[in-house]
């Protein structure tokens, strides 16, 4: 009977959500400003994308030349209770946390508290977890802060796995209660061999940013979260962002619920919980992912962050020279074509960079992905930036999540005249 009830509730949700996305729930409340007709294609793209993938809720915010020109919500924050998304609803932003960490590192470089080519593990005093008869990989001492930022530190999750998702295993090795915190993960990785020599290739690494979070704490003598709030988010006018919590019942005020495409469960990494849990609520340990994937934010928060980085000459966050360093390509041979030329797209310090030859500028962006979460932040070469956030990650290869980024960029390419007003004042920071 329980399964029948669950199936009925799911069909009920999908029917209601389909109606809502067709034109009900996405409409703005009277206290909000309706977008010009010229921007209506963004609504159509979001609604079509979500309907095809049965995504409960999403939010889209767009800035043009540092002005908020569009902020809409779509669908449900909590589909079980039919609670709608708000334009400033908070979402787990997953790996969009990395650009935030990168800006925090650049602040410390500006302040003379560290240098990009400092050795990262000189700042970390933790005892490795070693198997009997083994010793740490000698190359670990050569990994730099720059290499951690650029994913060239020597860790390849495709070969050795992602330690940030091995919470119970690492906690057992460390002799601590699960789930493993960031320090336990680092101790474990200090006892593992690198997958390649630092600086010789690119391999996306959440762990490298876990290390950067601990460097920030060592240098500032503050928690990673507090330093970022004080020195990065605050100057950008952002007050509500915070590190998220894993377990259900510990959500921040205004935070959405997260959903899976089906009702599959995951093994819990927490003690004193059911063995099987919905993956977003115990299948991994979000708090240990702080510097690489644990921030929660609204779409409006993220475009505030983008706006604060739009003009290096007048940024409240970084000096112009810091932007040059942040966007600099990794040293060869990384991100080079066979003829030695720079790749068309490369990963710099916390940002994917796509140079725009016609303008001499570039588009900077980052995506985020966790069970229950899919997010994008794109800062285009033409002064347009957008954040698109969703509370379900699709797993069907026939419906790639990346399609929404392509469609939103295509629509932005066709806008000839953007609104002149600035809506930021209508939303809390």
Short mmCIF file of C-alpha atoms in Angstrom, two decimals:
data_model
loop_
_atom_site.label_atom_id
_atom_site.label_comp_id
_atom_site.label_asym_id
_atom_site.label_seq_id
_atom_site.Cartn_x
_atom_site.Cartn_y
_atom_site.Cartn_z
CA UNK A 1 0.00 0.00 0.00
CA UNK A 2 2.87 2.35 0.81
CA UNK A 3 4.40 1.82 -2.64
CA UNK A 4 1.03 2.44 -4.30
CA UNK A 5 0.64 5.67 -2.35
CA UNK A 6 4.16 6.78 -3.27
CA UNK A 7 3.55 6.07 -6.95
CA UNK A 8 0.25 8.01 -6.85
CA UNK A 9 1.93 10.97 -5.19
CA UNK A 10 4.67 10.95 -7.83
CA UNK A 11 2.10 10.94 -10.67
CA UNK A 12 0.17 13.69 -8.90
CA UNK A 13 3.33 15.80 -8.61
CA UNK A 14 4.29 15.34 -12.24
CA UNK A 15 0.83 16.34 -13.38
CA UNK A 16 0.72 19.43 -11.19
CA UNK A 17 4.29 20.37 -12.07
CA UNK A 18 3.52 20.08 -15.77
CA UNK A 19 0.59 22.45 -15.40
CA UNK A 20 2.63 24.85 -13.28
CA UNK A 21 5.55 24.97 -15.64
CA UNK A 22 3.21 25.58 -18.55
CA UNK A 23 2.51 29.04 -17.16
CA UNK A 24 1.38 29.04 -13.55
CA UNK A 25 4.11 28.76 -10.97
CA UNK A 26 6.74 30.51 -13.08
CA UNK A 27 4.76 33.75 -13.10
CA UNK A 28 6.01 36.40 -10.73
CA UNK A 29 4.28 37.60 -7.60
CA UNK A 30 2.97 41.14 -7.55
CA UNK A 31 5.99 42.30 -5.57
CA UNK A 32 8.29 41.27 -8.41
CA UNK A 33 9.03 42.97 -11.70
CA UNK A 34 7.88 41.26 -14.88
CA UNK A 35 10.62 40.89 -17.48
CA UNK A 36 10.27 42.58 -20.87
CA UNK A 37 8.83 40.46 -23.68
CA UNK A 38 12.25 40.39 -25.29
CA UNK A 39 13.47 38.19 -22.43
CA UNK A 40 10.55 35.78 -22.52
CA UNK A 41 12.59 33.21 -24.42
CA UNK A 42 14.53 32.56 -21.22
CA UNK A 43 11.32 31.49 -19.47
CA UNK A 44 10.43 29.18 -22.35
CA UNK A 45 13.89 27.60 -22.32
CA UNK A 46 13.83 26.97 -18.56
CA UNK A 47 10.31 25.57 -18.58
CA UNK A 48 10.94 23.27 -21.55
CA UNK A 49 14.20 22.01 -20.06
CA UNK A 50 12.60 21.25 -16.71
CA UNK A 51 9.48 19.66 -18.14
CA UNK A 52 11.45 17.24 -20.31
CA UNK A 53 13.56 16.13 -17.33
CA UNK A 54 10.81 16.27 -14.68
CA UNK A 55 12.89 18.70 -12.62
CA UNK A 56 10.85 19.99 -9.67
CA UNK A 57 12.32 23.47 -9.36
CA UNK A 58 14.75 25.97 -10.78
CA UNK A 59 15.81 29.60 -10.75
CA UNK A 60 17.45 31.86 -13.30
CA UNK A 61 19.06 35.26 -12.74
CA UNK A 62 20.76 37.41 -15.38
CA UNK A 63 22.89 40.53 -15.16
CA UNK A 64 23.95 42.85 -17.93
CA UNK A 65 26.82 45.25 -17.24
CA UNK A 66 26.45 44.64 -13.49
CA UNK A 67 22.67 45.35 -13.50
CA UNK A 68 20.22 42.64 -12.51
CA UNK A 69 17.80 42.52 -15.44
CA UNK A 70 16.05 39.17 -14.91
CA UNK A 71 15.25 37.00 -11.87
CA UNK A 72 12.61 34.29 -12.25
CA UNK A 73 11.64 31.13 -10.39
CA UNK A 74 10.17 27.92 -11.80
CA UNK A 75 8.35 25.03 -10.17
CA UNK A 76 8.66 23.68 -6.68
CA UNK A 77 11.05 24.13 -3.80
CA UNK A 78 9.31 21.23 -2.07
CA UNK A 79 7.30 19.16 -4.51
CA UNK A 80 5.75 16.97 -1.81
CA UNK A 81 4.08 20.01 -0.22
CA UNK A 82 3.79 22.02 -3.46
CA UNK A 83 5.87 24.84 -2.00
CA UNK A 84 7.01 27.09 -4.85
CA UNK A 85 10.52 28.23 -5.60
CA UNK A 86 11.23 31.90 -4.88
CA UNK A 87 13.65 34.02 -6.95
CA UNK A 88 15.99 34.10 -3.94
CA UNK A 89 15.57 30.46 -2.86
CA UNK A 90 18.85 28.88 -1.76
CA UNK A 91 20.30 25.89 -3.62
CA UNK A 92 23.36 23.76 -3.12
CA UNK A 93 25.63 25.17 -5.81
CA UNK A 94 28.11 22.26 -5.74
CA UNK A 95 31.30 23.02 -7.70
CA UNK A 96 30.46 26.67 -8.30
CA UNK A 97 32.05 26.80 -4.85
CA UNK A 98 35.44 26.53 -6.59
CA UNK A 99 35.47 30.02 -8.16
CA UNK A 100 34.56 31.40 -4.74
CA UNK A 101 37.52 29.60 -3.19
CA UNK A 102 39.74 30.84 -6.01
CA UNK A 103 38.82 34.47 -5.33
CA UNK A 104 39.55 33.91 -1.62
CA UNK A 105 43.01 32.60 -2.50
CA UNK A 106 43.65 35.58 -4.77
CA UNK A 107 42.71 37.90 -1.90
CA UNK A 108 45.38 36.28 0.25
CA UNK A 109 47.91 36.63 -2.55
CA UNK A 110 47.06 40.35 -2.77
CA UNK A 111 47.56 40.66 0.97
CA UNK A 112 50.99 39.05 0.72
CA UNK A 113 49.98 36.13 2.92
CA UNK A 114 50.81 33.48 0.34
CA UNK A 115 51.94 33.10 -3.27
CA UNK A 116 50.46 31.00 -6.03
CA UNK A 117 53.68 29.02 -6.40
CA UNK A 118 54.00 28.28 -2.70
CA UNK A 119 53.98 24.59 -1.91
CA UNK A 120 50.49 23.81 -0.66
CA UNK A 121 51.45 21.19 1.91
CA UNK A 122 53.91 23.55 3.58
CA UNK A 123 50.77 25.07 5.11
CA UNK A 124 49.31 21.78 6.31
CA UNK A 125 50.61 19.87 9.31
CA UNK A 126 48.78 16.57 9.32
CA UNK A 127 50.08 13.06 9.88
CA UNK A 128 49.60 10.75 6.88
CA UNK A 129 47.61 7.56 7.20
CA UNK A 130 50.11 5.04 5.83
CA UNK A 131 49.84 1.35 5.09
CA UNK A 132 52.56 -0.72 6.81
CA UNK A 133 55.86 -0.49 4.98
CA UNK A 134 54.88 2.54 2.86
CA UNK A 135 55.91 6.19 2.86
CA UNK A 136 54.35 9.34 1.39
CA UNK A 137 54.80 10.03 -2.32
CA UNK A 138 57.79 12.39 -2.45
CA UNK A 139 56.11 14.44 -5.17
CA UNK A 140 53.44 15.63 -2.76
CA UNK A 141 55.81 18.23 -1.35
CA UNK A 142 56.13 19.84 -4.80
CA UNK A 143 52.41 20.52 -5.37
CA UNK A 144 51.72 24.24 -5.51
CA UNK A 145 48.68 26.31 -4.69
CA UNK A 146 48.44 27.23 -8.37
CA UNK A 147 48.36 23.55 -9.34
CA UNK A 148 45.56 22.87 -6.86
CA UNK A 149 43.60 25.77 -8.36
CA UNK A 150 44.19 24.56 -11.93
CA UNK A 151 43.57 20.83 -11.31
CA UNK A 152 47.13 19.87 -12.20
CA UNK A 153 48.23 18.70 -8.75
CA UNK A 154 48.58 15.00 -9.59
CA UNK A 155 45.24 13.53 -8.48
CA UNK A 156 43.00 11.86 -11.07
CA UNK A 157 39.66 10.69 -9.71
CA UNK A 158 39.13 8.72 -12.91
CA UNK A 159 42.03 6.48 -11.88
CA UNK A 160 42.05 6.40 -8.09
CA UNK A 161 38.54 7.62 -7.24
CA UNK A 162 37.33 10.75 -5.49
CA UNK A 163 38.24 10.65 -1.79
CA UNK A 164 35.58 13.24 -0.98
CA UNK A 165 33.01 10.48 -1.52
CA UNK A 166 34.77 7.82 0.59
CA UNK A 167 33.62 9.13 3.96
CA UNK A 168 33.00 5.87 5.82
CA UNK A 169 36.07 4.12 4.43
CA UNK A 170 38.42 6.97 5.34
CA UNK A 171 36.89 7.46 8.78
CA UNK A 172 37.53 3.79 9.57
CA UNK A 173 41.18 4.11 8.52
CA UNK A 174 41.55 7.32 10.55
CA UNK A 175 39.98 5.75 13.62
CA UNK A 176 37.34 8.49 13.84
CA UNK A 177 33.54 8.32 13.78
CA UNK A 178 32.09 8.64 10.29
CA UNK A 179 31.73 10.62 8.20
CA UNK A 180 35.34 11.66 7.59
CA UNK A 181 36.01 15.39 7.88
CA UNK A 182 38.32 17.33 5.57
CA UNK A 183 41.40 16.75 7.74
CA UNK A 184 40.83 12.99 7.78
CA UNK A 185 40.52 12.99 4.00
CA UNK A 186 43.80 14.89 3.66
CA UNK A 187 45.56 12.49 6.05
CA UNK A 188 44.35 9.60 3.92
CA UNK A 189 45.49 11.22 0.67
CA UNK A 190 48.93 11.99 2.13
CA UNK A 191 49.38 8.23 2.29
CA UNK A 192 48.32 7.60 -1.32
CA UNK A 193 50.50 7.74 -4.45
CA UNK A 194 49.82 10.51 -6.96
CA UNK A 195 48.32 9.55 -10.29
CA UNK A 196 50.69 11.74 -12.31
CA UNK A 197 53.56 14.15 -11.80
CA UNK A 198 52.31 17.57 -10.63
CA UNK A 199 51.99 20.12 -13.42
CA UNK A 200 52.11 17.64 -16.30
CA UNK A 201 48.41 17.20 -17.03
CA UNK A 202 44.89 18.33 -16.14
CA UNK A 203 42.55 16.12 -14.11
CA UNK A 204 39.58 17.65 -12.29
CA UNK A 205 40.11 17.25 -8.57
CA UNK A 206 37.71 18.10 -5.77
CA UNK A 207 40.44 17.09 -3.35
CA UNK A 208 42.78 19.84 -4.55
CA UNK A 209 40.23 22.41 -3.43
CA UNK A 210 39.77 20.62 -0.11
CA UNK A 211 43.49 21.29 0.40
CA UNK A 212 43.03 24.96 -0.53
CA UNK A 213 40.31 25.33 2.10
CA UNK A 214 42.73 24.17 4.77
CA UNK A 215 45.45 26.50 3.46
CA UNK A 216 43.02 29.40 3.84
CA UNK A 217 42.29 28.37 7.42
CA UNK A 218 45.98 28.04 8.28
CA UNK A 219 46.90 31.45 6.86
CA UNK A 220 43.92 33.40 8.19
CA UNK A 221 43.42 31.58 11.51
CA UNK A 222 39.71 31.66 10.68
CA UNK A 223 37.35 28.98 9.46
CA UNK A 224 37.19 28.77 5.69
CA UNK A 225 33.52 29.78 5.76
CA UNK A 226 34.05 32.84 7.94
CA UNK A 227 36.96 34.13 5.90
CA UNK A 228 35.04 33.82 2.64
CA UNK A 229 31.98 35.52 4.14
CA UNK A 230 34.05 38.40 5.48
CA UNK A 231 36.49 39.01 2.62
CA UNK A 232 34.67 37.79 -0.51
CA UNK A 233 30.90 37.60 -0.10
CA UNK A 234 30.43 40.61 2.17
CA UNK A 235 32.22 43.08 -0.15
CA UNK A 236 30.12 41.71 -3.03
CA UNK A 237 26.91 42.52 -1.13
CA UNK A 238 26.05 38.88 -0.41
CA UNK A 239 24.77 38.07 3.08
CA UNK A 240 22.75 34.83 2.88
CA UNK A 241 25.26 32.41 1.39
CA UNK A 242 26.58 29.77 3.75
CA UNK A 243 28.01 26.27 3.87
CA UNK A 244 25.13 23.84 3.56
CA UNK A 245 24.18 20.96 5.83
CA UNK A 246 23.83 17.37 4.70
CA UNK A 247 21.05 15.92 6.78
CA UNK A 248 17.37 16.47 6.26
CA UNK A 249 15.94 18.80 8.89
CA UNK A 250 19.05 20.98 8.97
CA UNK A 251 18.24 23.05 5.89
CA UNK A 252 18.85 26.78 5.95
CA UNK A 253 15.83 29.11 5.90
CA UNK A 254 14.73 29.46 2.30
CA UNK A 255 16.66 26.41 1.07
CA UNK A 256 15.04 24.11 -1.48
CA UNK A 257 14.66 20.36 -1.18
CA UNK A 258 16.70 18.09 -3.43
CA UNK A 259 15.37 15.21 -5.49
CA UNK A 260 16.61 12.24 -7.49
CA UNK A 261 15.25 11.21 -10.93
CA UNK A 262 13.88 8.03 -9.36
CA UNK A 263 13.39 6.98 -5.77
CA UNK A 264 16.72 5.15 -5.49
CA UNK A 265 18.45 5.22 -2.11
CA UNK A 266 22.13 5.37 -1.15
CA UNK A 267 24.16 3.91 1.71
CA UNK A 268 24.25 6.46 4.53
CA UNK A 269 27.69 7.74 5.55
CA UNK A 270 26.30 8.83 8.92
CA UNK A 271 25.87 6.80 12.11
CA UNK A 272 22.51 6.67 13.84
CA UNK A 273 20.59 7.02 10.58
CA UNK A 274 18.82 4.43 8.44
CA UNK A 275 21.26 2.34 6.41
CA UNK A 276 19.61 3.53 3.19
CA UNK A 277 18.78 7.20 2.68
CA UNK A 278 17.96 9.55 -0.20
CA UNK A 279 21.39 10.32 -1.63
CA UNK A 280 21.18 14.14 -1.14
CA UNK A 281 20.47 13.63 2.57
CA UNK A 282 23.25 11.34 3.77
CA UNK A 283 24.77 9.59 0.78
CA UNK A 284 27.77 11.95 1.06
CA UNK A 285 29.12 14.43 3.62
CA UNK A 286 28.50 17.93 2.32
CA UNK A 287 30.21 19.81 5.14
CA UNK A 288 33.59 18.21 4.34
CA UNK A 289 33.24 19.54 0.79
CA UNK A 290 33.22 23.18 1.91
CA UNK A 291 35.88 24.68 -0.36
CA UNK A 292 34.98 22.66 -3.44
CA UNK A 293 31.27 22.03 -3.28
CA UNK A 294 29.30 22.91 -0.15
CA UNK A 295 28.09 26.50 -0.52
CA UNK A 296 24.38 27.20 -0.81
CA UNK A 297 23.26 30.33 -2.66
CA UNK A 298 20.45 31.86 -4.65
CA UNK A 299 20.74 32.57 -8.35
CA UNK A 300 20.68 36.26 -7.41
CA UNK A 301 23.58 35.76 -4.98
CA UNK A 302 25.64 34.20 -7.75
CA UNK A 303 25.06 36.96 -10.26
CA UNK A 304 25.95 39.49 -7.54
CA UNK A 305 29.25 37.62 -7.30
CA UNK A 306 29.56 37.71 -11.09
CA UNK A 307 28.80 41.44 -11.19
CA UNK A 308 31.52 42.10 -8.60
CA UNK A 309 34.03 40.49 -10.99
CA UNK A 310 32.75 42.02 -14.22
CA UNK A 311 35.02 45.06 -14.37
CA UNK A 312 38.55 44.43 -13.05
CA UNK A 313 39.19 48.18 -12.89
CA UNK A 314 36.39 48.74 -10.37
CA UNK A 315 35.94 45.38 -8.65
CA UNK A 316 35.17 45.42 -4.92
CA UNK A 317 36.90 42.04 -4.65
CA UNK A 318 40.22 42.00 -6.49
CA UNK A 319 42.80 44.28 -8.04
CA UNK A 320 43.23 44.25 -11.83
CA UNK A 321 46.53 42.36 -11.65
CA UNK A 322 44.85 39.60 -9.67
CA UNK A 323 42.40 39.01 -12.48
CA UNK A 324 45.28 38.49 -14.89
CA UNK A 325 46.80 35.89 -12.58
CA UNK A 326 43.47 34.19 -11.93
CA UNK A 327 42.71 33.74 -15.63
CA UNK A 328 46.23 32.87 -16.76
CA UNK A 329 46.42 29.51 -18.59
CA UNK A 330 48.23 26.66 -16.87
CA UNK A 331 51.86 26.24 -17.93
CA UNK A 332 52.60 23.90 -20.85
CA UNK A 333 52.11 21.07 -21.55
CA UNK A 334 48.68 21.38 -19.94
CA UNK A 335 45.80 22.58 -22.16
CA UNK A 336 47.89 22.66 -25.31
CA UNK A 337 47.06 21.41 -28.78
CA UNK A 338 49.41 18.99 -30.60
CA UNK A 339 51.10 21.97 -32.29
CA UNK A 340 51.72 23.60 -28.91
CA UNK A 341 49.01 26.27 -29.26
CA UNK A 342 46.72 27.01 -26.32
CA UNK A 343 43.51 24.97 -26.25
CA UNK A 344 40.26 26.66 -27.22
CA UNK A 345 38.99 26.12 -23.65
CA UNK A 346 41.17 25.75 -20.57
CA UNK A 347 40.82 25.69 -16.78
CA UNK A 348 42.55 28.56 -15.02
CA UNK A 349 42.45 29.32 -11.29
CA UNK A 350 38.90 28.32 -10.40
CA UNK A 351 37.34 29.16 -13.77
CA UNK A 352 36.86 27.48 -17.12
CA UNK A 353 38.02 30.04 -19.68
CA UNK A 354 36.86 30.27 -23.29
CA UNK A 355 38.65 33.08 -25.15
CA UNK A 356 36.51 35.14 -27.54
CA UNK A 357 38.81 35.98 -30.43
CA UNK A 358 36.65 38.68 -32.04
CA UNK A 359 36.53 40.84 -28.91
CA UNK A 360 39.83 39.93 -27.33
CA UNK A 361 37.89 39.03 -24.19
CA UNK A 362 36.76 35.70 -22.77
CA UNK A 363 33.81 33.87 -21.22
CA UNK A 364 34.36 32.49 -17.72
CA UNK A 365 32.20 29.89 -16.08
CA UNK A 366 31.72 26.92 -13.84
CA UNK A 367 29.15 24.17 -13.45
CA UNK A 368 28.12 22.30 -10.33
CA UNK A 369 26.82 18.78 -9.91
CA UNK A 370 25.81 16.63 -6.95
CA UNK A 371 23.02 14.11 -6.48
CA UNK A 372 19.95 16.34 -6.32
CA UNK A 373 21.74 19.44 -7.65
CA UNK A 374 22.70 20.88 -11.05
CA UNK A 375 23.98 24.43 -11.41
CA UNK A 376 25.68 26.85 -13.82
CA UNK A 377 27.36 30.23 -13.47
CA UNK A 378 28.44 31.85 -16.75
CA UNK A 379 30.17 35.23 -17.12
CA UNK A 380 30.12 36.08 -20.80
CA UNK A 381 32.56 38.25 -22.74
CA UNK A 382 29.80 40.79 -23.52
CA UNK A 383 28.90 41.80 -19.94
CA UNK A 384 26.05 39.29 -19.64
CA UNK A 385 26.23 36.80 -16.78
CA UNK A 386 23.67 34.22 -15.71
CA UNK A 387 23.14 31.68 -12.95
CA UNK A 388 20.80 28.74 -13.51
CA UNK A 389 20.07 26.45 -10.55
CA UNK A 390 18.02 23.23 -10.32
CA UNK A 391 17.09 20.88 -7.48
CA UNK A 392 17.39 17.65 -9.49
CA UNK A 393 20.27 16.24 -11.52
CA UNK A 394 19.16 14.18 -14.48
CA UNK A 395 20.90 10.88 -15.24
CA UNK A 396 19.41 10.14 -18.68
CA UNK A 397 22.15 10.49 -21.35
CA UNK A 398 19.44 11.27 -23.90
CA UNK A 399 18.57 14.40 -21.92
CA UNK A 400 21.93 16.03 -21.13
CA UNK A 401 21.78 18.69 -18.46
CA UNK A 402 24.34 20.76 -20.37
CA UNK A 403 21.68 21.58 -22.96
CA UNK A 404 20.33 24.42 -20.81
CA UNK A 405 23.65 26.28 -20.80
CA UNK A 406 23.81 26.06 -24.59
CA UNK A 407 20.24 27.29 -24.98
CA UNK A 408 20.61 30.19 -22.55
CA UNK A 409 23.76 31.34 -24.33
CA UNK A 410 22.01 31.10 -27.68
CA UNK A 411 19.15 33.28 -26.44
CA UNK A 412 21.56 35.83 -24.95
CA UNK A 413 23.38 36.02 -28.30
CA UNK A 414 20.15 37.16 -29.93
CA UNK A 415 19.18 39.92 -27.47
CA UNK A 416 19.84 43.25 -29.17
CA UNK A 417 18.68 45.54 -26.37
CA UNK A 418 18.76 44.70 -22.68
CA UNK A 419 16.66 46.43 -20.00
CA UNK A 420 18.25 49.51 -18.47
CA UNK A 421 16.84 49.16 -14.95
CA UNK A 422 18.67 47.39 -12.12
CA UNK A 423 16.57 44.99 -10.03
CA UNK A 424 19.19 44.22 -7.40
CA UNK A 425 17.59 46.64 -4.96
CA UNK A 426 14.40 44.57 -4.92
CA UNK A 427 16.13 41.52 -3.46
CA UNK A 428 17.96 40.98 -0.19
CA UNK A 429 21.67 40.37 -0.41
#
